[in-house]
Amino acid sequence: MSRTRAVLLSMLLCLGLIAGACASDDPEVEGTNGPDAQEAPEFAEDTTMAAIQQRGTLNVGTKFDQNLFGLKNPITGNIEGFDVEIAKIIAQAIFGGTIEDAGEKVEFTETVSAVREAEIQKGSVDMIVATYTINDTRKGLVDFAGPYFVAGQDIMVAKDNDTIKSVTDLNGKKVCSVQGSTSLKNVQEQAPQADVSISFERYTDCADALKAGRVDAVTTDNVILLGLVKDNPDDFKVVENTFTSEPYGIGITKGDQAFRDFLNDTLEEAYENGSWEEAFDSTVGQAGVEAPEPPAVDRYSSTGEASPAPDPSASTSPDASPSASASPTT
Ligand code: GLU
């Protein structure tokens, strides 16, 4: 359509000549522009939701290098992926409007695996949606809504590698993973003779090390590896033999029960109204993965005060073994 015709059409729409097609006058749905626009709810005064609504921005920590879940598009600069879509669904439930309107109200910050607990505890973000496995160690530091997806740890090798087929095959091999991840801890437990002395902050650095032949394998969640294979289809393959369960949660300040309930309610609504599936299909689905049944959210009872998060610059983190190096050693 030509620009003149497009302008004319939008003028007709806003003159109300096409019923129901124009933005609402209701101040609560200000800026909305589509049939899926939601009204902004009113929240109790002292809640995190009210504070975010008043601020006008939802601050979210996510990954910037994980294709399919959280990736900074090198051309547009937009952050894209399933975790990003989950954050937008939450933003829409707080601010109302359409999912596109809500997307503009989310401020994304890169949070690599090792800093997630510390960033939540510092209050630098309202929540973290970053392929973030819910586990008991982390529950001592932060709380989790969800899970909204369950991944499994797998192994990525060079395309022509036919010797590594399972986690035990990693014994005696050089294996790369990320500091502060469950992946590093799990591989150390299940393949204690694996050499994990090369580890990084980001999985893309592990992929580079595999491509350069500095390691024999990369291990982390299957869906993260899928994103790396999507970027390098001629170089890598996933073994497709998962050996853990990784339920992804939304990390928030420990003890913020009202916010956690709200997030869990919002996830359940998204399961019901199809927006969770839409988010999945438009991201992970693009790699040929069919949307699974969404997992039941776990409304566990959170007890006690948060313990201080360990210093991420130190060589250990709640889920990284003390022997994991903070920087590549070769
Ligand atoms: N899901 C795992 C974790 O939270 C591995 C992926 C990641 O490092 O983000 O540690």
PDB file of N, CA, C and O in Angstrom, residues 157-199:
ATOM      1  N   VAL A 157      28.598 -31.097  20.199  1.00  0.00           N
ATOM      2  CA  VAL A 157      29.941 -31.490  19.729  1.00  0.00           C
ATOM      3  C   VAL A 157      30.102 -31.041  18.279  1.00  0.00           C
ATOM      4  O   VAL A 157      29.136 -30.618  17.636  1.00  0.00           O
ATOM      5  N   ALA A 158      31.322 -31.191  17.769  1.00  0.00           N
ATOM      6  CA  ALA A 158      31.562 -30.914  16.351  1.00  0.00           C
ATOM      7  C   ALA A 158      30.727 -31.889  15.523  1.00  0.00           C
ATOM      8  O   ALA A 158      30.496 -33.025  15.946  1.00  0.00           O
ATOM      9  N   LYS A 159      30.295 -31.438  14.377  1.00  0.00           N
ATOM     10  CA  LYS A 159      29.368 -32.231  13.572  1.00  0.00           C
ATOM     11  C   LYS A 159      29.908 -33.630  13.233  1.00  0.00           C
ATOM     12  O   LYS A 159      29.146 -34.582  13.126  1.00  0.00           O
ATOM     13  N   ASP A 160      31.240 -33.740  13.095  1.00  0.00           N
ATOM     14  CA  ASP A 160      31.793 -35.043  12.703  1.00  0.00           C
ATOM     15  C   ASP A 160      32.243 -35.884  13.904  1.00  0.00           C
ATOM     16  O   ASP A 160      32.907 -36.902  13.747  1.00  0.00           O
ATOM     17  N   ASN A 161      31.875 -35.460  15.111  1.00  0.00           N
ATOM     18  CA  ASN A 161      32.275 -36.223  16.300  1.00  0.00           C
ATOM     19  C   ASN A 161      31.295 -37.370  16.547  1.00  0.00           C
ATOM     20  O   ASN A 161      30.103 -37.131  16.752  1.00  0.00           O
ATOM     21  N   ASP A 162      31.805 -38.615  16.519  1.00  0.00           N
ATOM     22  CA  ASP A 162      30.917 -39.754  16.756  1.00  0.00           C
ATOM     23  C   ASP A 162      31.279 -40.513  18.017  1.00  0.00           C
ATOM     24  O   ASP A 162      30.812 -41.628  18.236  1.00  0.00           O
ATOM     25  N   THR A 163      32.125 -39.912  18.854  1.00  0.00           N
ATOM     26  CA  THR A 163      32.553 -40.631  20.050  1.00  0.00           C
ATOM     27  C   THR A 163      31.808 -40.169  21.313  1.00  0.00           C
ATOM     28  O   THR A 163      31.670 -40.934  22.249  1.00  0.00           O
ATOM     29  N   ILE A 164      31.334 -38.921  21.306  1.00  0.00           N
ATOM     30  CA  ILE A 164      30.633 -38.429  22.514  1.00  0.00           C
ATOM     31  C   ILE A 164      29.130 -38.556  22.288  1.00  0.00           C
ATOM     32  O   ILE A 164      28.546 -37.886  21.435  1.00  0.00           O
ATOM     33  N   LYS A 165      28.528 -39.444  23.066  1.00  0.00           N
ATOM     34  CA  LYS A 165      27.100 -39.716  22.871  1.00  0.00           C
ATOM     35  C   LYS A 165      26.287 -39.551  24.157  1.00  0.00           C
ATOM     36  O   LYS A 165      25.055 -39.537  24.124  1.00  0.00           O
ATOM     37  N   SER A 166      27.001 -39.473  25.293  1.00  0.00           N
ATOM     38  CA  SER A 166      26.283 -39.348  26.569  1.00  0.00           C
ATOM     39  C   SER A 166      27.180 -38.625  27.562  1.00  0.00           C
ATOM     40  O   SER A 166      28.381 -38.433  27.304  1.00  0.00           O
ATOM     41  N   VAL A 167      26.621 -38.269  28.717  1.00  0.00           N
ATOM     42  CA  VAL A 167      27.378 -37.483  29.695  1.00  0.00           C
ATOM     43  C   VAL A 167      28.623 -38.233  30.167  1.00  0.00           C
ATOM     44  O   VAL A 167      29.686 -37.616  30.375  1.00  0.00           O
ATOM     45  N   THR A 168      28.555 -39.544  30.318  1.00  0.00           N
ATOM     46  CA  THR A 168      29.732 -40.279  30.820  1.00  0.00           C
ATOM     47  C   THR A 168      30.876 -40.269  29.798  1.00  0.00           C
ATOM     48  O   THR A 168      32.043 -40.378  30.172  1.00  0.00           O
ATOM     49  N   ASP A 169      30.538 -40.097  28.528  1.00  0.00           N
ATOM     50  CA  ASP A 169      31.590 -39.992  27.498  1.00  0.00           C
ATOM     51  C   ASP A 169      32.415 -38.708  27.669  1.00  0.00           C
ATOM     52  O   ASP A 169      33.447 -38.533  27.008  1.00  0.00           O
ATOM     53  N   LEU A 170      31.948 -37.798  28.520  1.00  0.00           N
ATOM     54  CA  LEU A 170      32.693 -36.545  28.719  1.00  0.00           C
ATOM     55  C   LEU A 170      33.883 -36.726  29.659  1.00  0.00           C
ATOM     56  O   LEU A 170      34.758 -35.865  29.740  1.00  0.00           O
ATOM     57  N   ASN A 171      33.928 -37.853  30.389  1.00  0.00           N
ATOM     58  CA  ASN A 171      35.086 -38.128  31.256  1.00  0.00           C
ATOM     59  C   ASN A 171      36.353 -38.156  30.417  1.00  0.00           C
ATOM     60  O   ASN A 171      36.393 -38.796  29.358  1.00  0.00           O
ATOM     61  N   GLY A 172      37.357 -37.404  30.858  1.00  0.00           N
ATOM     62  CA  GLY A 172      38.625 -37.357  30.132  1.00  0.00           C
ATOM     63  C   GLY A 172      38.619 -36.393  28.954  1.00  0.00           C
ATOM     64  O   GLY A 172      39.620 -36.243  28.264  1.00  0.00           O
ATOM     65  N   LYS A 173      37.482 -35.733  28.711  1.00  0.00           N
ATOM     66  CA  LYS A 173      37.390 -34.791  27.584  1.00  0.00           C
ATOM     67  C   LYS A 173      37.393 -33.350  28.105  1.00  0.00           C
ATOM     68  O   LYS A 173      37.070 -33.080  29.263  1.00  0.00           O
ATOM     69  N   LYS A 174      37.754 -32.421  27.217  1.00  0.00           N
ATOM     70  CA  LYS A 174      37.684 -30.995  27.567  1.00  0.00           C
ATOM     71  C   LYS A 174      36.266 -30.512  27.275  1.00  0.00           C
ATOM     72  O   LYS A 174      35.805 -30.591  26.124  1.00  0.00           O
ATOM     73  N   VAL A 175      35.626 -30.022  28.330  1.00  0.00           N
ATOM     74  CA  VAL A 175      34.216 -29.651  28.207  1.00  0.00           C
ATOM     75  C   VAL A 175      34.026 -28.211  28.656  1.00  0.00           C
ATOM     76  O   VAL A 175      34.488 -27.829  29.731  1.00  0.00           O
ATOM     77  N   CYS A 176      33.356 -27.438  27.833  1.00  0.00           N
ATOM     78  CA  CYS A 176      33.136 -26.026  28.171  1.00  0.00           C
ATOM     79  C   CYS A 176      31.710 -25.786  28.657  1.00  0.00           C
ATOM     80  O   CYS A 176      30.750 -26.314  28.085  1.00  0.00           O
ATOM     81  N   SER A 177      31.594 -25.004  29.723  1.00  0.00           N
ATOM     82  CA  SER A 177      30.274 -24.515  30.143  1.00  0.00           C
ATOM     83  C   SER A 177      30.443 -23.121  30.747  1.00  0.00           C
ATOM     84  O   SER A 177      31.510 -22.514  30.620  1.00  0.00           O
ATOM     85  N   VAL A 178      29.382 -22.651  31.380  1.00  0.00           N
ATOM     86  CA  VAL A 178      29.370 -21.257  31.832  1.00  0.00           C
ATOM     87  C   VAL A 178      29.424 -21.172  33.354  1.00  0.00           C
ATOM     88  O   VAL A 178      28.779 -21.954  34.065  1.00  0.00           O
ATOM     89  N   GLN A 179      30.190 -20.206  33.831  1.00  0.00           N
ATOM     90  CA  GLN A 179      30.338 -19.986  35.272  1.00  0.00           C
ATOM     91  C   GLN A 179      28.985 -19.625  35.897  1.00  0.00           C
ATOM     92  O   GLN A 179      28.232 -18.845  35.323  1.00  0.00           O
ATOM     93  N   GLY A 180      28.719 -20.215  37.055  1.00  0.00           N
ATOM     94  CA  GLY A 180      27.475 -19.891  37.769  1.00  0.00           C
ATOM     95  C   GLY A 180      26.260 -20.604  37.215  1.00  0.00           C
ATOM     96  O   GLY A 180      25.141 -20.307  37.613  1.00  0.00           O
ATOM     97  N   SER A 181      26.469 -21.550  36.302  1.00  0.00           N
ATOM     98  CA  SER A 181      25.320 -22.269  35.720  1.00  0.00           C
ATOM     99  C   SER A 181      25.158 -23.622  36.406  1.00  0.00           C
ATOM    100  O   SER A 181      26.128 -24.177  36.949  1.00  0.00           O
ATOM    101  N   THR A 182      23.945 -24.149  36.333  1.00  0.00           N
ATOM    102  CA  THR A 182      23.730 -25.516  36.802  1.00  0.00           C
ATOM    103  C   THR A 182      24.463 -26.486  35.876  1.00  0.00           C
ATOM    104  O   THR A 182      24.871 -27.566  36.302  1.00  0.00           O
ATOM    105  N   SER A 183      24.640 -26.087  34.627  1.00  0.00           N
ATOM    106  CA  SER A 183      25.265 -26.972  33.633  1.00  0.00           C
ATOM    107  C   SER A 183      26.661 -27.392  34.071  1.00  0.00           C
ATOM    108  O   SER A 183      27.045 -28.554  33.942  1.00  0.00           O
ATOM    109  N   LEU A 184      27.428 -26.427  34.579  1.00  0.00           N
ATOM    110  CA  LEU A 184      28.807 -26.701  34.994  1.00  0.00           C
ATOM    111  C   LEU A 184      28.810 -27.659  36.184  1.00  0.00           C
ATOM    112  O   LEU A 184      29.564 -28.632  36.232  1.00  0.00           O
ATOM    113  N   LYS A 185      27.923 -27.379  37.133  1.00  0.00           N
ATOM    114  CA  LYS A 185      27.840 -28.211  38.338  1.00  0.00           C
ATOM    115  C   LYS A 185      27.402 -29.636  37.969  1.00  0.00           C
ATOM    116  O   LYS A 185      27.979 -30.621  38.436  1.00  0.00           O
ATOM    117  N   ASN A 186      26.394 -29.736  37.117  1.00  0.00           N
ATOM    118  CA  ASN A 186      25.874 -31.061  36.747  1.00  0.00           C
ATOM    119  C   ASN A 186      26.921 -31.912  36.045  1.00  0.00           C
ATOM    120  O   ASN A 186      27.029 -33.108  36.296  1.00  0.00           O
ATOM    121  N   VAL A 187      27.684 -31.283  35.149  1.00  0.00           N
ATOM    122  CA  VAL A 187      28.668 -32.082  34.409  1.00  0.00           C
ATOM    123  C   VAL A 187      29.784 -32.540  35.347  1.00  0.00           C
ATOM    124  O   VAL A 187      30.295 -33.658  35.219  1.00  0.00           O
ATOM    125  N   GLN A 188      30.124 -31.706  36.312  1.00  0.00           N
ATOM    126  CA  GLN A 188      31.159 -32.107  37.273  1.00  0.00           C
ATOM    127  C   GLN A 188      30.680 -33.275  38.132  1.00  0.00           C
ATOM    128  O   GLN A 188      31.467 -34.131  38.510  1.00  0.00           O
ATOM    129  N   GLU A 189      29.369 -33.280  38.415  1.00  0.00           N
ATOM    130  CA  GLU A 189      28.825 -34.376  39.223  1.00  0.00           C
ATOM    131  C   GLU A 189      28.708 -35.668  38.421  1.00  0.00           C
ATOM    132  O   GLU A 189      29.017 -36.744  38.908  1.00  0.00           O
ATOM    133  N   GLN A 190      28.275 -35.524  37.166  1.00  0.00           N
ATOM    134  CA  GLN A 190      27.950 -36.739  36.400  1.00  0.00           C
ATOM    135  C   GLN A 190      29.103 -37.247  35.526  1.00  0.00           C
ATOM    136  O   GLN A 190      29.057 -38.371  35.047  1.00  0.00           O
ATOM    137  N   ALA A 191      30.103 -36.381  35.317  1.00  0.00           N
ATOM    138  CA  ALA A 191      31.305 -36.821  34.588  1.00  0.00           C
ATOM    139  C   ALA A 191      32.506 -36.225  35.316  1.00  0.00           C
ATOM    140  O   ALA A 191      33.160 -35.296  34.847  1.00  0.00           O
ATOM    141  N   PRO A 192      32.813 -36.770  36.526  1.00  0.00           N
ATOM    142  CA  PRO A 192      33.824 -36.141  37.384  1.00  0.00           C
ATOM    143  C   PRO A 192      35.221 -36.057  36.772  1.00  0.00           C
ATOM    144  O   PRO A 192      36.026 -35.229  37.200  1.00  0.00           O
ATOM    145  N   GLN A 193      35.475 -36.872  35.772  1.00  0.00           N
ATOM    146  CA  GLN A 193      36.801 -36.802  35.126  1.00  0.00           C
ATOM    147  C   GLN A 193      36.830 -35.858  33.914  1.00  0.00           C
ATOM    148  O   GLN A 193      37.848 -35.773  33.221  1.00  0.00           O
ATOM    149  N   ALA A 194      35.752 -35.171  33.682  1.00  0.00           N
ATOM    150  CA  ALA A 194      35.750 -34.200  32.578  1.00  0.00           C
ATOM    151  C   ALA A 194      36.633 -33.019  32.964  1.00  0.00           C
ATOM    152  O   ALA A 194      36.655 -32.600  34.128  1.00  0.00           O
ATOM    153  N   ASP A 195      37.348 -32.485  31.989  1.00  0.00           N
ATOM    154  CA  ASP A 195      38.200 -31.314  32.241  1.00  0.00           C
ATOM    155  C   ASP A 195      37.372 -30.066  31.917  1.00  0.00           C
ATOM    156  O   ASP A 195      37.102 -29.770  30.752  1.00  0.00           O
ATOM    157  N   VAL A 196      36.969 -29.372  32.982  1.00  0.00           N
ATOM    158  CA  VAL A 196      36.114 -28.190  32.786  1.00  0.00           C
ATOM    159  C   VAL A 196      36.895 -26.901  33.064  1.00  0.00           C
ATOM    160  O   VAL A 196      36.318 -25.894  33.473  1.00  0.00           O
ATOM    161  N   SER A 197      38.215 -26.974  32.868  1.00  0.00           N
ATOM    162  CA  SER A 197      39.042 -25.808  33.207  1.00  0.00           C
ATOM    163  C   SER A 197      38.809 -24.632  32.251  1.00  0.00           C
ATOM    164  O   SER A 197      39.206 -23.515  32.554  1.00  0.00           O
ATOM    165  N   ILE A 198      38.180 -24.891  31.125  1.00  0.00           N
ATOM    166  CA  ILE A 198      37.825 -23.767  30.242  1.00  0.00           C
ATOM    167  C   ILE A 198      36.342 -23.475  30.449  1.00  0.00           C
ATOM    168  O   ILE A 198      35.478 -24.290  30.130  1.00  0.00           O
ATOM    169  N   SER A 199      36.069 -22.317  31.045  1.00  0.00           N
ATOM    170  CA  SER A 199      34.667 -21.909  31.211  1.00  0.00           C
ATOM    171  C   SER A 199      34.586 -20.409  30.987  1.00  0.00           C
ATOM    172  O   SER A 199      35.580 -19.685  31.122  1.00  0.00           O
TER     173      SER A 199
END
